[in-house]
Coordinates of C-alpha atoms in Angstrom, one line a residue:
M819 CA 124.4 37.4 110.2
A820 CA 123.2 36.0 106.8
D821 CA 124.3 37.9 103.7
W822 CA 121.4 38.7 101.5
T823 CA 123.4 40.6 98.9
D824 CA 122.5 38.2 96.1
C825 CA 118.8 38.8 96.8
L826 CA 119.4 42.6 96.8
N827 CA 121.2 42.5 93.5
F828 CA 118.5 40.3 91.9
G829 CA 115.8 42.7 93.3
I830 CA 117.6 45.7 91.7
R831 CA 117.8 43.9 88.4
V832 CA 114.1 42.9 88.2
A833 CA 113.0 46.4 89.4
K834 CA 114.9 48.0 86.5
E835 CA 113.5 45.4 84.0
A836 CA 110.0 46.0 85.3
S837 CA 110.4 49.8 85.0
E838 CA 110.6 49.4 81.2
V839 CA 106.9 48.2 81.4
V840 CA 106.0 51.2 83.5
L841 CA 107.7 53.7 81.3
S842 CA 106.2 52.2 78.1
A843 CA 102.7 52.4 79.6
L844 CA 103.1 55.9 81.0
Q845 CA 102.2 57.7 77.8
Q846 CA 99.5 55.2 76.7
K847 CA 95.8 55.3 77.4
K848 CA 95.0 53.6 80.7
E849 CA 92.0 51.7 82.0
V850 CA 91.6 52.9 85.5
N851 CA 89.6 51.2 88.3
L852 CA 88.8 52.3 91.8
K853 CA 89.7 50.4 95.0
S854 CA 88.9 51.8 98.4
S855 CA 88.2 55.4 97.4
P856 CA 88.1 57.8 94.3
A857 CA 91.8 58.5 95.0
D858 CA 92.8 54.8 95.4
L859 CA 93.4 53.8 91.8
V860 CA 94.6 50.7 90.1
T861 CA 95.5 50.1 86.4
E862 CA 96.3 47.0 84.4
T863 CA 100.0 48.0 84.5
D864 CA 100.0 47.9 88.4
Q865 CA 98.8 44.3 88.2
R866 CA 101.1 43.3 85.3
V867 CA 104.2 44.7 86.9
E868 CA 103.5 43.0 90.2
K869 CA 103.0 39.7 88.4
I870 CA 106.3 40.2 86.5
L871 CA 108.2 40.9 89.7
I872 CA 106.8 38.1 91.8
S873 CA 107.1 35.6 88.9
A874 CA 110.8 36.4 88.4
I875 CA 111.7 36.4 92.1
R876 CA 109.7 33.2 92.8
K877 CA 111.5 31.4 90.0
Q878 CA 114.9 32.4 91.5
F879 CA 113.9 32.0 95.2
P880 CA 111.0 29.4 95.3
Q881 CA 110.9 29.2 99.1
H882 CA 110.4 32.9 99.6
R883 CA 107.1 34.6 100.4
F884 CA 105.4 37.8 99.1
I885 CA 103.2 40.7 100.2
G886 CA 102.1 42.6 97.1
E887 CA 99.8 45.6 97.0
E888 CA 97.7 44.2 94.1
S889 CA 97.6 40.7 95.5
V890 CA 96.2 42.0 98.8
A891 CA 93.7 44.1 96.8
A892 CA 92.6 40.9 95.1
G893 CA 91.9 39.3 98.5
E894 CA 95.2 37.9 99.9
R895 CA 95.9 38.3 103.6
V896 CA 98.9 40.3 104.8
Q897 CA 101.0 37.8 106.7
L898 CA 104.5 38.8 107.7
T899 CA 106.3 35.8 109.1
D900 CA 109.9 34.9 109.9
C901 CA 110.3 33.5 106.4
P902 CA 112.2 35.5 103.8
T903 CA 109.5 37.9 102.5
W904 CA 109.4 40.4 99.6
I905 CA 107.1 43.3 100.2
I906 CA 106.2 44.9 96.8
D907 CA 104.5 48.0 95.5
P908 CA 104.6 47.7 91.7
I909 CA 103.7 51.3 91.1
D910 CA 103.9 53.6 94.1
G911 CA 102.1 56.7 92.8
T912 CA 99.4 55.3 90.7
V913 CA 97.5 58.6 90.5
N914 CA 100.7 60.2 89.3
F915 CA 101.1 57.4 86.7
V916 CA 97.5 57.9 85.5
H917 CA 98.1 61.6 85.0
R918 CA 101.7 61.3 83.8
F919 CA 103.0 63.3 86.8
P920 CA 106.6 62.3 86.8
F921 CA 107.0 60.7 90.2
V922 CA 106.3 57.0 89.9
A923 CA 108.3 54.3 91.7
I924 CA 108.7 50.5 92.1
S925 CA 109.3 49.7 95.8
I926 CA 110.7 46.4 97.0
A927 CA 111.5 45.5 100.6
F928 CA 112.9 42.2 101.9
T929 CA 112.4 40.9 105.4
V930 CA 113.7 37.9 107.4
N931 CA 112.5 37.2 110.9
K932 CA 110.2 40.2 110.5
Q933 CA 113.3 42.5 110.1
T934 CA 113.9 44.4 107.0
E935 CA 117.2 43.4 105.4
F936 CA 117.2 45.7 102.4
G937 CA 115.0 48.1 100.5
I938 CA 114.9 49.2 96.9
V939 CA 113.0 52.2 95.5
Y940 CA 113.4 52.9 91.8
S941 CA 111.9 56.2 90.6
C942 CA 111.3 55.2 87.1
V943 CA 110.9 58.5 85.2
E944 CA 113.8 60.1 87.1
D945 CA 116.0 57.0 86.6
K946 CA 116.9 57.2 90.3
L947 CA 117.7 54.0 92.1
F948 CA 117.6 54.3 95.9
H949 CA 118.7 51.2 97.9
A950 CA 120.0 50.2 101.3
Q951 CA 121.1 47.1 103.1
R952 CA 121.0 46.7 106.8
G953 CA 124.3 47.8 108.4
R954 CA 125.8 48.8 105.0
G955 CA 124.5 52.3 104.3
A956 CA 122.1 53.8 101.8
F957 CA 122.8 54.8 98.2
L958 CA 121.3 56.8 95.3
N959 CA 122.6 55.4 91.9
R960 CA 125.5 53.9 93.9
E961 CA 126.5 57.2 95.6
P962 CA 126.2 57.3 99.5
L963 CA 123.2 59.0 101.0
H964 CA 123.1 61.0 104.2
T965 CA 120.2 62.9 105.8
S966 CA 120.6 66.6 106.5
G967 CA 121.0 66.1 110.3
Q968 CA 118.8 69.1 110.9
E969 CA 117.6 69.3 114.5
D970 CA 115.6 72.6 114.4
I971 CA 112.1 72.0 113.2
S972 CA 111.7 75.7 112.2
R973 CA 114.4 75.1 109.5
C974 CA 112.8 72.0 108.1
V975 CA 111.1 71.1 104.8
V976 CA 108.5 68.4 105.7
V977 CA 107.0 66.0 103.1
T978 CA 103.6 64.4 103.6
E979 CA 100.6 63.2 101.5
I980 CA 96.8 63.6 101.8
G981 CA 96.5 60.0 100.8
A982 CA 93.6 58.0 99.6
E983 CA 91.3 58.3 102.7
R984 CA 88.4 60.6 102.0
D985 CA 86.1 60.3 105.0
D986 CA 85.6 63.5 107.0
L987 CA 87.6 62.5 110.0
A988 CA 90.7 61.5 107.9
L989 CA 90.5 64.6 105.8
S990 CA 90.1 67.0 108.7
T991 CA 92.9 65.3 110.6
M992 CA 95.3 65.4 107.7
T993 CA 94.6 69.1 106.8
S994 CA 94.8 70.2 110.5
N995 CA 98.1 68.4 110.9
I996 CA 99.5 70.5 108.0
F997 CA 98.1 73.6 109.6
R998 CA 99.8 72.8 112.9
L999 CA 103.2 72.2 111.3
L1000 CA 103.0 75.4 109.3
K1001 CA 102.3 77.3 112.5
L1002 CA 105.4 75.9 114.3
P1003 CA 106.7 77.1 111.8
V1004 CA 108.5 75.0 109.3
H1005 CA 110.1 76.2 106.1
G1006 CA 107.5 74.4 104.0
V1007 CA 105.4 71.3 103.3
R1008 CA 105.7 69.3 100.1
A1009 CA 104.0 66.3 98.5
L1010 CA 105.3 64.3 95.5
G1011 CA 102.4 61.8 95.3
T1012 CA 104.5 58.7 96.2
A1013 CA 105.3 57.8 99.8
A1014 CA 108.4 55.8 98.8
V1015 CA 110.0 58.7 96.9
D1016 CA 108.8 61.2 99.6
M1017 CA 110.7 59.3 102.3
C1018 CA 113.7 58.9 100.1
Q1019 CA 113.9 62.7 99.9
V1020 CA 114.7 62.6 103.7
A1021 CA 117.5 60.1 103.0
T1022 CA 119.0 62.5 100.4
G1023 CA 118.9 65.5 102.8
G1024 CA 116.6 67.4 100.3
A1025 CA 113.8 67.1 102.9
D1026 CA 114.2 67.0 106.6
A1027 CA 111.1 64.9 107.6
Y1028 CA 108.2 62.9 106.2
Y1029 CA 105.1 61.8 108.1
H1030 CA 101.9 60.1 107.1
I1031 CA 98.9 58.2 108.4
G1032 CA 97.0 55.7 106.4
M1033 CA 99.6 54.4 103.9
H1034 CA 100.4 50.7 103.8
C1035 CA 103.5 48.5 104.5
W1036 CA 104.3 48.2 100.8
D1037 CA 104.4 52.0 100.5
I1038 CA 107.1 52.5 103.1
A1039 CA 108.9 49.3 104.1
A1040 CA 111.7 49.8 101.5
S1041 CA 112.2 53.6 102.1
A1042 CA 112.2 53.2 105.9
I1043 CA 115.4 51.2 105.8
I1044 CA 116.8 53.7 103.3
V1045 CA 116.2 56.6 105.6
Q1046 CA 117.6 54.6 108.6
E1047 CA 120.8 53.6 106.8
A1048 CA 121.3 57.2 105.6
G1049 CA 121.4 58.2 109.3
G1050 CA 117.8 59.2 109.8
V1051 CA 115.2 58.2 112.4
V1052 CA 112.0 56.3 111.7
M1053 CA 109.2 56.0 114.3
D1054 CA 105.5 55.8 114.8
T1055 CA 103.5 59.1 114.8
D1056 CA 103.0 58.7 118.5
G1057 CA 106.7 58.5 119.1
S1058 CA 106.9 54.8 119.7
E1059 CA 108.9 52.2 117.8
F1060 CA 108.2 52.0 114.0
D1061 CA 105.9 49.2 113.0
M1062 CA 105.4 48.9 109.3
M1063 CA 102.0 47.3 109.8
S1064 CA 100.6 50.2 111.9
R1065 CA 100.0 52.5 108.8
R1066 CA 101.7 55.4 110.7
V1067 CA 105.2 56.7 110.2
I1068 CA 107.5 59.6 110.9
A1069 CA 110.9 59.6 109.1
A1070 CA 113.2 62.5 110.0
S1071 CA 116.8 63.8 109.9
S1072 CA 117.1 63.6 113.7
S1073 CA 115.3 62.4 116.8
A1074 CA 114.7 66.0 117.8
V1075 CA 112.7 66.7 114.6
A1076 CA 110.9 63.4 114.7
N1077 CA 109.8 63.9 118.3
R1078 CA 108.7 67.5 117.6
I1079 CA 106.5 66.3 114.8
A1080 CA 105.1 63.5 117.0
Q1081 CA 104.1 66.2 119.6
V1082 CA 102.1 68.2 117.0
I1083 CA 100.3 65.8 114.7
Q1084 CA 97.3 63.6 115.4
A1085 CA 96.3 60.3 113.9
F1086 CA 93.0 59.0 112.8
P1087 CA 91.9 55.4 113.3
C1088 CA 92.8 53.0 110.5
C1089 CA 92.9 49.2 110.4
R1090 CA 96.4 47.7 110.6
D1091 CA 97.7 46.0 107.5
D1092 CA 98.0 42.6 109.3
E1093 CA 94.4 42.7 110.6
D1094 CA 91.5 41.3 108.7
P1095 CA 88.9 44.1 108.5
H1096 CA 86.1 41.5 108.0
E1097 CA 87.0 39.8 111.3
L1098 CA 87.0 43.2 113.1
R1099 CA 83.4 43.6 112.0
L1100 CA 82.3 40.3 113.6

């Protein structure tokens, strides 16, 4: 098995460097533009940080490929191949960033042969660095992470997000899913405004599960391997194998909790990340 530790260490270094740009811009006035909905925002800082990350990584590893949130928003296709690929969300939690709500993260995943080799999530304001490498465990600021191991759904704190989708079907599905979970019951439902940090709470044991429909591969690719390497379970919301391109995920402390959530929640239709929505209309 190839050793991608040099890539991991370089990714951690550039994430920390780029976080200085995020933190500097956090308190400044921002020019905000809309993407797919009134809740899907982008700022100049999102675009700048992605350019900084990709430029630095490409200079070090010129043969590697990239999937970046803002590059895709600008029209690039999502193409996950067998080649070494960096999947980047320059600011996960842009709405938080705009409002100075203190959960903002840089998320970087690295795949080879379509398999995630490592993930990095840097929660900038908190100065918390989550990372994991396949087969080598998960860590928060270099300290080992372990999920809670909870198997009883009635004793769980569950994290989710309403997300950027604002059509009636998506909103009614997401709110009814929360209702169903609360009636199981669960101890509580929480939302931090960033999928990457949400999922990392499962890795720390602070939350017992996370689920969402409608997020993108750059939101969850890094945190998925962090949860898995911390001893957790990651799957599709229908209980099938996790597919980062499907835009559906459950991450949990145990298979029992993940499967119970899969039995309760429903998904709404959303285009896969690796499908071209223009081709689907033809």
